């Protein structure tokens, strides 16, 4: 019997994301993480969803706020955008409307993260 996820990016089961600086720390689950709105947590979540959705987990460590998206990541085609939006909606418990699919939102990981953060606040 396993006590955690079988893959580090699988957050469907509780994952220990304990803050070692918190003496009374507790374990955060994907639900808790999705509702946490710190910029670093949102960026990490967007990168994780992006890498998993596009199947580029091996390159996740090289993805940063400045990384270009639509037009720069060949895996992010029109179908990839739809799949990414659905995955972000699930992960962050947000709704992305059709009119939100703009070039500005999908310009970089940073602009996408800022968009997600604006929807979770």
Short mmCIF file of C-alpha atoms in Angstrom, two decimals:
data_model
loop_
_atom_site.label_atom_id
_atom_site.label_comp_id
_atom_site.label_asym_id
_atom_site.label_seq_id
_atom_site.Cartn_x
_atom_site.Cartn_y
_atom_site.Cartn_z
CA UNK A 1 0.00 0.00 0.00
CA UNK A 2 1.39 3.42 -0.95
CA UNK A 3 1.01 6.47 1.22
CA UNK A 4 1.39 9.14 -1.43
CA UNK A 5 1.19 9.76 -5.14
CA UNK A 6 3.00 7.45 -7.51
CA UNK A 7 4.43 10.35 -9.49
CA UNK A 8 5.74 13.63 -8.01
CA UNK A 9 3.42 15.73 -10.18
CA UNK A 10 0.31 13.66 -9.43
CA UNK A 11 -1.59 15.75 -6.91
CA UNK A 12 -4.76 13.68 -6.93
CA UNK A 13 -3.69 12.17 -3.60
CA UNK A 14 -2.38 14.14 -0.61
CA UNK A 15 1.21 15.18 -1.13
CA UNK A 16 3.46 16.35 1.67
CA UNK A 17 4.16 20.00 0.96
CA UNK A 18 5.11 20.83 4.51
CA UNK A 19 6.89 24.11 5.13
CA UNK A 20 9.98 23.22 7.19
CA UNK A 21 10.02 26.72 8.72
CA UNK A 22 6.60 26.16 10.26
CA UNK A 23 7.05 24.37 13.59
CA UNK A 24 3.41 23.29 13.66
CA UNK A 25 3.32 22.57 9.96
CA UNK A 26 0.61 20.55 8.36
CA UNK A 27 0.31 18.74 5.07
CA UNK A 28 -1.20 20.60 2.12
CA UNK A 29 -3.33 18.75 -0.41
CA UNK A 30 -4.01 19.69 -4.02
CA UNK A 31 -7.25 21.37 -2.89
CA UNK A 32 -5.38 23.50 -0.36
CA UNK A 33 -2.66 24.30 -2.87
CA UNK A 34 -5.21 25.31 -5.51
CA UNK A 35 -6.71 27.90 -3.18
CA UNK A 36 -3.36 29.29 -2.06
CA UNK A 37 -2.78 32.50 -3.98
CA UNK A 38 0.86 33.36 -3.35
CA UNK A 39 2.61 34.31 -6.60
CA UNK A 40 5.23 31.56 -6.22
CA UNK A 41 2.60 28.89 -5.57
CA UNK A 42 0.52 30.04 -8.52
CA UNK A 43 3.56 30.08 -10.82
CA UNK A 44 4.61 26.60 -9.68
CA UNK A 45 1.07 25.32 -10.22
CA UNK A 46 0.81 26.83 -13.70
CA UNK A 47 4.19 25.36 -14.69
CA UNK A 48 3.18 21.94 -13.32
CA UNK A 49 -0.16 21.97 -15.18
CA UNK A 50 1.47 23.25 -18.36
CA UNK A 51 4.22 20.61 -18.31
CA UNK A 52 1.81 17.77 -17.57
CA UNK A 53 -0.81 18.88 -20.09
CA UNK A 54 1.70 19.33 -22.91
CA UNK A 55 3.72 16.24 -21.98
CA UNK A 56 6.92 18.21 -21.42
CA UNK A 57 7.62 17.20 -17.83
CA UNK A 58 11.28 16.65 -18.77
CA UNK A 59 11.57 20.39 -19.55
CA UNK A 60 9.56 21.70 -16.58
CA UNK A 61 12.72 22.84 -14.78
CA UNK A 62 13.57 25.19 -17.63
CA UNK A 63 10.16 26.88 -17.69
CA UNK A 64 10.07 30.35 -16.11
CA UNK A 65 7.82 33.45 -16.06
CA UNK A 66 9.61 34.74 -19.17
CA UNK A 67 9.08 31.55 -21.19
CA UNK A 68 7.02 32.27 -24.28
CA UNK A 69 3.93 30.17 -24.86
CA UNK A 70 1.73 30.33 -27.95
CA UNK A 71 4.01 30.38 -30.96
CA UNK A 72 7.12 29.46 -28.98
CA UNK A 73 6.23 26.07 -27.48
CA UNK A 74 5.46 23.79 -30.44
CA UNK A 75 3.37 21.54 -28.18
CA UNK A 76 0.98 24.41 -27.46
CA UNK A 77 -1.22 24.33 -30.53
CA UNK A 78 -4.90 25.28 -30.60
CA UNK A 79 -5.95 21.94 -29.09
CA UNK A 80 -3.21 22.30 -26.47
CA UNK A 81 -4.61 25.70 -25.45
CA UNK A 82 -8.06 24.18 -24.90
CA UNK A 83 -6.60 21.26 -22.91
CA UNK A 84 -4.43 23.64 -20.88
CA UNK A 85 -7.41 25.89 -20.09
CA UNK A 86 -9.46 22.91 -18.92
CA UNK A 87 -6.59 21.64 -16.76
CA UNK A 88 -6.07 25.11 -15.22
CA UNK A 89 -9.80 25.36 -14.48
CA UNK A 90 -9.67 22.03 -12.67
CA UNK A 91 -6.44 22.73 -10.80
CA UNK A 92 -7.26 26.25 -9.63
CA UNK A 93 -11.06 25.94 -9.46
CA UNK A 94 -11.57 28.84 -11.85
CA UNK A 95 -13.63 29.42 -14.99
CA UNK A 96 -12.00 30.59 -18.20
CA UNK A 97 -14.41 32.15 -20.67
CA UNK A 98 -13.98 32.02 -24.45
CA UNK A 99 -13.17 35.74 -24.58
CA UNK A 100 -10.24 35.08 -22.20
CA UNK A 101 -8.39 33.19 -24.95
CA UNK A 102 -6.30 36.17 -26.02
CA UNK A 103 -2.74 36.43 -27.23
CA UNK A 104 -1.93 38.58 -24.21
CA UNK A 105 -3.00 35.89 -21.73
CA UNK A 106 -1.02 33.18 -23.53
CA UNK A 107 2.03 35.33 -24.33
CA UNK A 108 4.28 33.98 -21.55
CA UNK A 109 4.05 31.76 -18.50
CA UNK A 110 4.08 34.98 -16.48
CA UNK A 111 1.07 36.48 -18.24
CA UNK A 112 -0.81 33.20 -17.89
CA UNK A 113 0.13 33.01 -14.19
CA UNK A 114 -1.03 36.60 -13.64
CA UNK A 115 -4.33 35.76 -15.33
CA UNK A 116 -4.83 32.67 -13.15
CA UNK A 117 -3.91 34.66 -10.02
CA UNK A 118 -6.48 37.32 -10.92
CA UNK A 119 -9.15 34.64 -11.13
CA UNK A 120 -8.26 33.00 -7.81
CA UNK A 121 -8.30 36.19 -5.75
#
